[in-house]
Short mmCIF file of C-alpha atoms and ligand atoms in Angstrom, two decimals:
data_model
loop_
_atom_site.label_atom_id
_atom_site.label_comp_id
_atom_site.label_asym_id
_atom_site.label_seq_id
_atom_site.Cartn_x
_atom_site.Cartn_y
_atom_site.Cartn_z
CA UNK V 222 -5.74 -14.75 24.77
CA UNK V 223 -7.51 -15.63 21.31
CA UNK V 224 -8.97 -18.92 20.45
CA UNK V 225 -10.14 -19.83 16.51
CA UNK V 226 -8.63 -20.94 13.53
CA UNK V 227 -5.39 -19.09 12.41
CA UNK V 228 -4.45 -17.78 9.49
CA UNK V 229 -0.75 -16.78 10.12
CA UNK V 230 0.24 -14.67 7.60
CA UNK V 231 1.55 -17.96 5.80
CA UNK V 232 -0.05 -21.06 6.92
CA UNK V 233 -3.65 -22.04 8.21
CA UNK V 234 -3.81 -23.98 11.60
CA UNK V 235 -7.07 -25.22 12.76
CA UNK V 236 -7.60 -24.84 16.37
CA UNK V 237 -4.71 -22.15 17.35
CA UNK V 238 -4.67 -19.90 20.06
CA UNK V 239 -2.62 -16.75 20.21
CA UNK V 240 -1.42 -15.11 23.72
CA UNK V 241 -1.30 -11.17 23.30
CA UNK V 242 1.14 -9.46 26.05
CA UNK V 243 -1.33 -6.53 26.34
CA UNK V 244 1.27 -4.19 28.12
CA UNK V 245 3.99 -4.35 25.39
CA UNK V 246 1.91 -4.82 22.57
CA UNK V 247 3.46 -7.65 21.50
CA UNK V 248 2.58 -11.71 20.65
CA UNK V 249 3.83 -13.97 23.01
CA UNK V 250 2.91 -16.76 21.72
CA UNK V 251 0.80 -18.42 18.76
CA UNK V 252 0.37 -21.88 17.56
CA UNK V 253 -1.70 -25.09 17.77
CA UNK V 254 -3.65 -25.16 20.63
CA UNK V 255 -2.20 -27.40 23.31
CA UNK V 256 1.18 -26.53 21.88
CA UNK V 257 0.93 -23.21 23.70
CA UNK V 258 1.30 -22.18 26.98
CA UNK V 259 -2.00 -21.00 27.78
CA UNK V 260 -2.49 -18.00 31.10
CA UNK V 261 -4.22 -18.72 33.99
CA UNK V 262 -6.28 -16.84 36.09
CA UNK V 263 -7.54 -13.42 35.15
CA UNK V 264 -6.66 -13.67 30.88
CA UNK V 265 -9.56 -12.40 28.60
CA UNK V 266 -10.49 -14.90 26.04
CA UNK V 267 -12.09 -14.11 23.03
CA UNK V 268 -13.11 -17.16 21.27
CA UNK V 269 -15.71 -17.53 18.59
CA UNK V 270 -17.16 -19.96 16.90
CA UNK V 271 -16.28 -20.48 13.25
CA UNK V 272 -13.75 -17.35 13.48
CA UNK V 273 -10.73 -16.90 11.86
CA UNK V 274 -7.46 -14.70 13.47
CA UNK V 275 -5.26 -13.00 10.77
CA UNK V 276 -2.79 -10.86 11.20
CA UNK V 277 -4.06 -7.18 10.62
CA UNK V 278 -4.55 -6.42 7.06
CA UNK V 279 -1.79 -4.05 5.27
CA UNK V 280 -2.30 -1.86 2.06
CA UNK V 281 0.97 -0.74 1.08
CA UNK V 282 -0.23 1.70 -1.19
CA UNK V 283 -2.87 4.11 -0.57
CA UNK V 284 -2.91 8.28 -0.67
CA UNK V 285 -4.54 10.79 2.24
CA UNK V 286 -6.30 13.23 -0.46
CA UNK V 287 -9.36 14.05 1.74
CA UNK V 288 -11.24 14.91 -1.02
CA UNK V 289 -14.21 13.52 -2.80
CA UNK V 290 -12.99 14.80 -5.84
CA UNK V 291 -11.59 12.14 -8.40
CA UNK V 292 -8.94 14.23 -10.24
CA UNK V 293 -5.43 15.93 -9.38
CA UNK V 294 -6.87 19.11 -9.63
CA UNK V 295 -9.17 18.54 -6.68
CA UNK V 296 -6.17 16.69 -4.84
CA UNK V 297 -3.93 19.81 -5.22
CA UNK V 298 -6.47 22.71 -3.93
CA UNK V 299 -8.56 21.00 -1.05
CA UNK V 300 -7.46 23.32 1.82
CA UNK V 301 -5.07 21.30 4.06
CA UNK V 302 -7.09 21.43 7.37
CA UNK V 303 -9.62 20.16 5.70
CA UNK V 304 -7.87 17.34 3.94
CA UNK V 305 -6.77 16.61 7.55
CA UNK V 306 -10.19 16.27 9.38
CA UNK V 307 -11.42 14.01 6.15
CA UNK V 308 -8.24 12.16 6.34
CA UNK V 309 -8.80 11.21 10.10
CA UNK V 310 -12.56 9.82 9.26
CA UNK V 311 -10.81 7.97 6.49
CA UNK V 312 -7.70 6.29 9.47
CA UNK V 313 -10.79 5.27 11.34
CA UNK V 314 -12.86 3.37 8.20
CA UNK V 315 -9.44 1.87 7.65
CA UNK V 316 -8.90 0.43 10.96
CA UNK V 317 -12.48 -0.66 11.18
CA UNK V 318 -11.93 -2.56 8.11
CA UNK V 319 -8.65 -4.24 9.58
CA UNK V 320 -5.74 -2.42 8.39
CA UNK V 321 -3.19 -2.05 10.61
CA UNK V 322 -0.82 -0.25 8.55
CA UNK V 323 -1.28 1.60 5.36
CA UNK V 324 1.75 3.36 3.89
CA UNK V 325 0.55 6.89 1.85
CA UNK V 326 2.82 6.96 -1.33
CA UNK V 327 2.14 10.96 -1.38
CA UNK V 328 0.13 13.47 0.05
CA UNK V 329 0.39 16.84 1.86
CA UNK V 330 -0.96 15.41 5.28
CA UNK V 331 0.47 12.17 5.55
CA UNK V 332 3.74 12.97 7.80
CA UNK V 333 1.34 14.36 10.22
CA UNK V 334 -1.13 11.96 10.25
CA UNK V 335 1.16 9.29 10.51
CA UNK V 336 2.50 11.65 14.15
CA UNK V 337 -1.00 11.99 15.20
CA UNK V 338 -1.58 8.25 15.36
CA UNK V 339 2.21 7.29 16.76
CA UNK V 340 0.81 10.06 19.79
CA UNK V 341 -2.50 8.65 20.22
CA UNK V 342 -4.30 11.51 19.58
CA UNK V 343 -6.43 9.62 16.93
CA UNK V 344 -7.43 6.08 16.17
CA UNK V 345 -6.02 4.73 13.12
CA UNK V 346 -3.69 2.23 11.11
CA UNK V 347 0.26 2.98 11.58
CA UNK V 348 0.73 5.39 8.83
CA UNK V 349 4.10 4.54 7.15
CA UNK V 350 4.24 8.33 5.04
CA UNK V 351 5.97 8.87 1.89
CA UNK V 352 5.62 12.36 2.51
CA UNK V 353 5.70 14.32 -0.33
CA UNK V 354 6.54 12.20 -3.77
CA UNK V 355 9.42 13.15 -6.10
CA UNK V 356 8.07 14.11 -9.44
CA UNK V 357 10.66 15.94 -12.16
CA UNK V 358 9.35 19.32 -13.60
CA UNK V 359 6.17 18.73 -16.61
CA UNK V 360 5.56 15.60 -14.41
CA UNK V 361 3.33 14.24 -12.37
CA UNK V 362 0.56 16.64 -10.90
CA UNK V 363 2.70 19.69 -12.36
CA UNK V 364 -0.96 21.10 -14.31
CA UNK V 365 0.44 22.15 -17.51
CA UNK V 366 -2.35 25.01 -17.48
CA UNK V 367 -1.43 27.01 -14.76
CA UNK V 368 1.78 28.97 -14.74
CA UNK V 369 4.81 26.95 -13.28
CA UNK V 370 5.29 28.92 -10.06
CA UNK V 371 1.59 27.80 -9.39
CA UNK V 372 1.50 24.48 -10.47
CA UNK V 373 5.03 23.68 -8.09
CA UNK V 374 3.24 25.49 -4.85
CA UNK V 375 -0.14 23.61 -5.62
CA UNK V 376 1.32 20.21 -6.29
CA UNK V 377 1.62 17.52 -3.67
CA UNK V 378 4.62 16.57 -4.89
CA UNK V 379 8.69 17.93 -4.80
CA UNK V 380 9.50 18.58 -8.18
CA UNK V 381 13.33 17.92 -9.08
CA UNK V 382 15.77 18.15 -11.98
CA UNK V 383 18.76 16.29 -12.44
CA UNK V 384 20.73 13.79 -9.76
CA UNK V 385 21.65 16.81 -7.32
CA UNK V 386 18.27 17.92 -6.93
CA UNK V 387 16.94 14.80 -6.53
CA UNK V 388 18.77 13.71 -3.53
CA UNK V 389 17.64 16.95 -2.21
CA UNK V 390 14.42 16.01 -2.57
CA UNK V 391 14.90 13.28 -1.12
CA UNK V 392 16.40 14.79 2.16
CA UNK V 393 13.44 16.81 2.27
CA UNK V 394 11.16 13.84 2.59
CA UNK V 395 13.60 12.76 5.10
CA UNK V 396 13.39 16.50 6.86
CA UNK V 397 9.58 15.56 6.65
CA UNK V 398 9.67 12.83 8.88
CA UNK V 399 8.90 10.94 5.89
CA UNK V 400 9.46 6.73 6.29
CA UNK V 401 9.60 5.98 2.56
CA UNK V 402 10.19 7.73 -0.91
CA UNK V 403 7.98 7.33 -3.47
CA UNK V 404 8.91 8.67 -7.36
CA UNK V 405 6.83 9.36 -10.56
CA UNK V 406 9.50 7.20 -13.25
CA UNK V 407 6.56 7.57 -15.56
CA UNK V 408 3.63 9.49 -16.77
CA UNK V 409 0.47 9.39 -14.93
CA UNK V 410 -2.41 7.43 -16.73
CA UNK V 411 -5.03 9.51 -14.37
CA UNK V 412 -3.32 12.81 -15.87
CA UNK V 413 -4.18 11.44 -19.33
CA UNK V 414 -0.90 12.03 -20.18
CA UNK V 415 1.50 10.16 -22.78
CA UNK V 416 5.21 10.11 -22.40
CA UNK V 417 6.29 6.55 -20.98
CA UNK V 418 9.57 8.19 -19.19
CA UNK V 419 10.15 10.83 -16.41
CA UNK V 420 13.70 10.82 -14.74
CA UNK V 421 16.40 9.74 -16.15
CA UNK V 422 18.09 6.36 -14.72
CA UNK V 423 21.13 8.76 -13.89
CA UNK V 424 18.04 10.75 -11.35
CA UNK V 425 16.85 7.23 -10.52
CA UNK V 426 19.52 5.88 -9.11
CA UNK V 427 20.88 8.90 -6.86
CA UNK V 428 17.36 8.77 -5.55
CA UNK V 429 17.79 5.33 -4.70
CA UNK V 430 20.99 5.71 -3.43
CA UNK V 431 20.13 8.93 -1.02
CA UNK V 432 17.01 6.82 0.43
CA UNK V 433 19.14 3.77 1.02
CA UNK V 434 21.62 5.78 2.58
CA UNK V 435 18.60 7.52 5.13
CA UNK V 436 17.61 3.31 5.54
CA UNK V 437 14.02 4.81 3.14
CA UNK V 438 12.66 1.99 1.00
CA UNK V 439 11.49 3.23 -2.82
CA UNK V 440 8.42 2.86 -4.40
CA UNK V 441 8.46 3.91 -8.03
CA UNK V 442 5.16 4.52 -9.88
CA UNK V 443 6.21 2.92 -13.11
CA UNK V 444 4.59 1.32 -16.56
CA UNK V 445 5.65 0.79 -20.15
CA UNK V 446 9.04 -1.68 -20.88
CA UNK V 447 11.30 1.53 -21.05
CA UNK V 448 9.64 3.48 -17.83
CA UNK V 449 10.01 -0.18 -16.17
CA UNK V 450 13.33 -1.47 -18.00
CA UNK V 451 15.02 2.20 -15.83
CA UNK V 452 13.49 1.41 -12.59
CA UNK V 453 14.58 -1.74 -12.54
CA UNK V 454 18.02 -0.43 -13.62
CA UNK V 455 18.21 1.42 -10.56
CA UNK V 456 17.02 -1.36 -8.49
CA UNK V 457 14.12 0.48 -6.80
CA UNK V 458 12.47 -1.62 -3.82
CA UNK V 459 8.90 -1.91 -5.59
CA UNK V 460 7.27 -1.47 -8.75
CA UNK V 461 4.32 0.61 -7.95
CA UNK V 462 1.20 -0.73 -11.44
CA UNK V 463 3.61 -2.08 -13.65
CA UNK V 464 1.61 -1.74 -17.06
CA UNK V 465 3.17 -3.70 -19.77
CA UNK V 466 5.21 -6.24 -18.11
CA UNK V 467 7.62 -8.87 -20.28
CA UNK V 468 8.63 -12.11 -19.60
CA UNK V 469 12.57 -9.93 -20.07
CA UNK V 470 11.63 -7.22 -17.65
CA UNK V 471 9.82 -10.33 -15.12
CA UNK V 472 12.81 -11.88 -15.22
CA UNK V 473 15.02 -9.01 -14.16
CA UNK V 474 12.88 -8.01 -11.42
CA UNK V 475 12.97 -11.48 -10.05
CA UNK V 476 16.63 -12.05 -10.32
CA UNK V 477 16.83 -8.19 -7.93
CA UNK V 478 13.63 -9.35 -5.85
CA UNK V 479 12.08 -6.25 -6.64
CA UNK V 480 8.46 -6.27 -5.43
CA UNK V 481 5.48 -5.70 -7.39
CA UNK V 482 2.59 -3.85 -6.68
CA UNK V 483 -0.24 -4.10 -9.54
CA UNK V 484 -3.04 -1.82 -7.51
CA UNK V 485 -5.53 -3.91 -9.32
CA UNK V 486 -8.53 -2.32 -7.46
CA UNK V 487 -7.82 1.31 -8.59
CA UNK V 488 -8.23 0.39 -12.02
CA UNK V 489 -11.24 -0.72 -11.38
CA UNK V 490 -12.50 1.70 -9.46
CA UNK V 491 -11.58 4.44 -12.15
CA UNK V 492 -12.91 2.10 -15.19
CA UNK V 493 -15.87 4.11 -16.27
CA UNK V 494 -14.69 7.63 -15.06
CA UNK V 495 -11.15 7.33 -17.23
CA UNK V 496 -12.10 5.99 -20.19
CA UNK V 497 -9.71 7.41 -23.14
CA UNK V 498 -8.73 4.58 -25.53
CA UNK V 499 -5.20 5.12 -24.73
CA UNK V 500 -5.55 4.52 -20.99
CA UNK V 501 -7.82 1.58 -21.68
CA UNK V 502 -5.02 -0.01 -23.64
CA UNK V 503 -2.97 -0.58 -20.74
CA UNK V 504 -5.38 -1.31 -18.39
CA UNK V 505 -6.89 -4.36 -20.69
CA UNK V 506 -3.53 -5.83 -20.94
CA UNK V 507 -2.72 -5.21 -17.09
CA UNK V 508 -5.34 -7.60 -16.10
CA UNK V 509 -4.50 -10.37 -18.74
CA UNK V 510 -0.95 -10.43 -19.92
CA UNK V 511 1.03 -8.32 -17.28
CA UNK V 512 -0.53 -10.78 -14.56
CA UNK V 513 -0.10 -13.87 -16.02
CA UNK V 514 3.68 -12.86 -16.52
CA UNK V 515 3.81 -11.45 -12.57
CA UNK V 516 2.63 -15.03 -11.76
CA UNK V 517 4.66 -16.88 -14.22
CA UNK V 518 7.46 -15.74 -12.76
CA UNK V 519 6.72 -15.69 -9.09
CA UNK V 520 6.82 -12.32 -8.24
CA UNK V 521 6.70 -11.13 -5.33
CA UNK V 522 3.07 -9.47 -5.89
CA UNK V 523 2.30 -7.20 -2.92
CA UNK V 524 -1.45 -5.80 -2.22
CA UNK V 525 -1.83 -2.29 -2.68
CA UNK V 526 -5.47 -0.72 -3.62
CA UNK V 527 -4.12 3.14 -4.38
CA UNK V 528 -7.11 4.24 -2.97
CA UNK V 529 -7.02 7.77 -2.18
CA UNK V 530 -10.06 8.41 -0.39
CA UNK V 531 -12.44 9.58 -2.80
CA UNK V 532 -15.91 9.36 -3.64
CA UNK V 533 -14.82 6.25 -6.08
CA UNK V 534 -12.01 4.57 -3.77
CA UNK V 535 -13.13 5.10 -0.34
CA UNK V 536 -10.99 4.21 2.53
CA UNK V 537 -12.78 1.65 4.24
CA UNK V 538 -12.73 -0.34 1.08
CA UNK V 539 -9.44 -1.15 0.47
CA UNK V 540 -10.08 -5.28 0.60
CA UNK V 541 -11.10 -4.82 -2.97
CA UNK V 542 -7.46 -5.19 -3.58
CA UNK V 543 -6.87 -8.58 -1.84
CA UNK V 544 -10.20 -9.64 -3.74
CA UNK V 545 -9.04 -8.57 -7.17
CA UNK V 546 -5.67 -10.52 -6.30
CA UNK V 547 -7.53 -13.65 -5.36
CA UNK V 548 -8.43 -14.02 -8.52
CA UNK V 549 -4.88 -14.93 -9.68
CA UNK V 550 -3.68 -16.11 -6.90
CA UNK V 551 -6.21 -17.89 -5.28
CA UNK V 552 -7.10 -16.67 -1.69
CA UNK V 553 -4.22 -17.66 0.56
CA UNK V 554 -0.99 -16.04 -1.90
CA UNK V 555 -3.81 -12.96 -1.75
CA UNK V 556 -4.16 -12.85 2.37
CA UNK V 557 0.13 -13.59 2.07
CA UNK V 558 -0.12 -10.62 -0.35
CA UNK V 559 -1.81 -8.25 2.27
CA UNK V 560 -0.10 -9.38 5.34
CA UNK V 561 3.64 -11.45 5.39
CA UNK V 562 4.40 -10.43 2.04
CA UNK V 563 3.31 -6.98 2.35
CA UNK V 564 4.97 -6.22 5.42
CA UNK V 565 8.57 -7.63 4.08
CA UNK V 566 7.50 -4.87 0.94
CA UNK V 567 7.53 -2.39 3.75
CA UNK V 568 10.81 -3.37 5.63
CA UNK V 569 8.76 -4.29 8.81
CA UNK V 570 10.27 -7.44 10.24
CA UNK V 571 7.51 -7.16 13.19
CA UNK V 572 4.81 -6.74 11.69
CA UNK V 573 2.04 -8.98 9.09
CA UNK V 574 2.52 -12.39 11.04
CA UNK V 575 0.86 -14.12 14.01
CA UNK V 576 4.68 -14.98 15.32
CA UNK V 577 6.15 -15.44 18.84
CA UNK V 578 7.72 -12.13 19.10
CA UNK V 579 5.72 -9.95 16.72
CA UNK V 580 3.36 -7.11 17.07
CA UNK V 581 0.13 -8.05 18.19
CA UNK V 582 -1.64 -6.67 14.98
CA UNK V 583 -4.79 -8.99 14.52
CA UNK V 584 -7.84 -9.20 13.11
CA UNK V 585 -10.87 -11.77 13.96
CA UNK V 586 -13.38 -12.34 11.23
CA UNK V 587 -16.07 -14.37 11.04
CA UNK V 588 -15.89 -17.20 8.83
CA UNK V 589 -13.04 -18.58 7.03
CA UNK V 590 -11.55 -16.53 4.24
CA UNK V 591 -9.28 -19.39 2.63
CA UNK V 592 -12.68 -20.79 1.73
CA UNK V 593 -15.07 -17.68 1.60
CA UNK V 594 -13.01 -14.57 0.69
CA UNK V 595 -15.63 -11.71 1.90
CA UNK V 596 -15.22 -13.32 5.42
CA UNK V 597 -12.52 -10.04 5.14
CA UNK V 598 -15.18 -7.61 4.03
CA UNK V 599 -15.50 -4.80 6.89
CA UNK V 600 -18.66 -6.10 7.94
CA UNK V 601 -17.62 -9.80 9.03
CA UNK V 602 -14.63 -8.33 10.90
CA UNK V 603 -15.84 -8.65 14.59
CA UNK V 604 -12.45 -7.68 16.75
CA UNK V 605 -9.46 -5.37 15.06
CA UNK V 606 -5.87 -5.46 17.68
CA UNK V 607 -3.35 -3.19 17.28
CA UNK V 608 -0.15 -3.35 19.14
CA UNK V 609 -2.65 -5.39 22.03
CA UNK V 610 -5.04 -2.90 22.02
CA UNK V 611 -8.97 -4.04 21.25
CA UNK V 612 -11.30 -2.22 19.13
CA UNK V 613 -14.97 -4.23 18.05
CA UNK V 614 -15.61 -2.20 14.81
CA UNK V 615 -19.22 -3.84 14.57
CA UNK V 616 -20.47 -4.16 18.12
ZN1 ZN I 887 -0.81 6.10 -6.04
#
């Protein structure tokens, strides 16, 4: 049983008091204290003073590189073992810093890491893997240097041509034990690459299809109107950045309550390191125009940092997101953004709220964050639950 104020993934209640069914994992009940049938006899409390309960944090956008290394070249030739055993350090900052589920939009380890935690064999956030991300050939990660037969076995990604291939792709993901699809619909900014348009909407929409049809939700890394104007087309399930929104292409992905994704933080992070004019461009207007517009027209603006575990977006870290959000959105529509919100991006109907019924994913910080934001910070998280089990990151 859990005592403090409650921040439920939509509303604040002063007072609550949550009753965790240890032995299914599972909430039993939450609410206003004297509202709720409270155990007798043997329950552990925890009850602090001045805490806050939320429900655990969720990035729903972050990669499993284990590398320091910034650029797709290092994320293509770190042996995998080795991405593995950095990967598993970086599950444990993650959970330490209260995420309870991350989903990896690409990476050669994430199906397995995302088995490794569902066994128990190491401590970490649910992984929700995208497996291996679809990518058509001269796209993303496909290093126009090397010959193409190297480039394809190197990259992290399936590389496919045309509406046939892409549903195989897609199968393949699904082979993987992969529990989303994520596709490149555009060029990638980190790649320094122009060309506003990979796939065709003809490819776009048998990979939507084909995912649907496996029950996969699809994230598509996508920016500039046309790269956006196709994805939208296709009805993908998010919109992974987003550069160069319009109030015409806002309105469309409101009316097919598409979800948007703006991985704020990353562009942060990478600032100084990617500096062409070109990328800069984008970036400048991401953080005025394209956000005003998200807000304007209500989006539904998800928090996802795109860390990847490097040297400049560390796992561990990945608040910086629900920060940068805050600043549009104020600090509640950012914790909504990172929790309810988030987990409805993800198809989880169990997960991201402290509900009768739900997982017993929870995180007790000290402070209040509606009032003081960096009450989320790693540091000020005292208690992290997931599915009823206690870990005290900072004891
Ligand atoms: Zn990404």
């Amino acid at each position: 049983m859990l005592k403090g104020n409650l921040f439920t993934g939509s509303e604040f209640i002063e007072q609550g008091v949550i009753v965790v069914e240890q032995s299914t994992g599972t909430i039993e009940d939450a609410g206003r204290q004297g509202e709720v049938d409270e155990p007798r006899g043997e329950a552990r409390t925890i009850a602090e003073k001045g805490s806050t309960i939320l429900p655990g944090l969720i990035d729903t956008h972050v990669h499993f590189f284990g590398t320091p290394g910034p650029n797709v070249i290092d994320w293509v030739t770190v042996p995998e073992p080795l991405a593995a055993v950095r990967s598993v350090r970086d599950l444990l900052r993650l959970l330490h810093a209260g995420f309870t589920t991350v989903r990896d939009l690409g990476s050669k380890v994430g199906t397995h890491l995302s088995q490794a935690v569902k066994e128990e064999i190491i401590e970490g956030p649910r992984v929700i893997s995208a497996s291996r991300p679809l990518s058509r050939t001269g796209g993303d990660d496909d290093l126009s240097q090397l010959p193409h037969r190297i480039a394809e076995a190197l990259s992290y990604s399936y590389h496919c041509d045309g509406p046939w291939e892409c549903r195989k792709a897609v199968r393949k993901v699904v082979r993987d034990g992969g529990e989303a699809v994520k596709l490149y619909a555009s060029g990638s900014l980190s790649q320094e690459r122009k060309g506003h348009v990979h796939f065709t909407v003809e490819e776009l929409k048998a990979i939507v299809d084909e995912s649907h049809l496996a029950g996969l939700k699809v994230a598509a890394h996508a920016w500039s109107e046309e790269g956006l104007m196709n994805v939208v087309e296709a009805a993908v399930d998010s919109i992974e950045h987003g550069m160069w929104l319009t109030p015409e292409i806002a309105d469309r992905i409101k009316k097919k309550g598409i979800f948007y994704v703006p991985t704020l933080s990353v562009f942060n992070a990478t600032k100084t390191t990617r500096s062409n004019a070109y990328r800069q461009k984008f970036i400048k207007r991401h953080f005025a125009e394209d956000m005003e517009i998200a807000k304007q027209f209500n989006l539904k603006i998800v928090s996802g940092s795109d860390y990847f575990g490097a040297d400049i977006t560390p796992h561990g870290q990945n608040y910086m997101e629900i920060l940068s959000l805050a600043r549009y959105l104020g600090n509640a529509q950012a914790l909504v953004a990172a929790t309810s919100r988030a987990a409805e991006c993800l198809g989880l109907n169990n997960a991201g709220q402290l509900k009768k019924g739900f997982g017993a994913d929870l995180i007790i910080v000290k402070g209040n964050p509606l009032r003081d934001l960096e009450a989320i910070s790693p540091a000020r998280i005292s208690h992290v639950i997931k599915n009823g089990k206690v870990f005290t990151p900072n004891a």
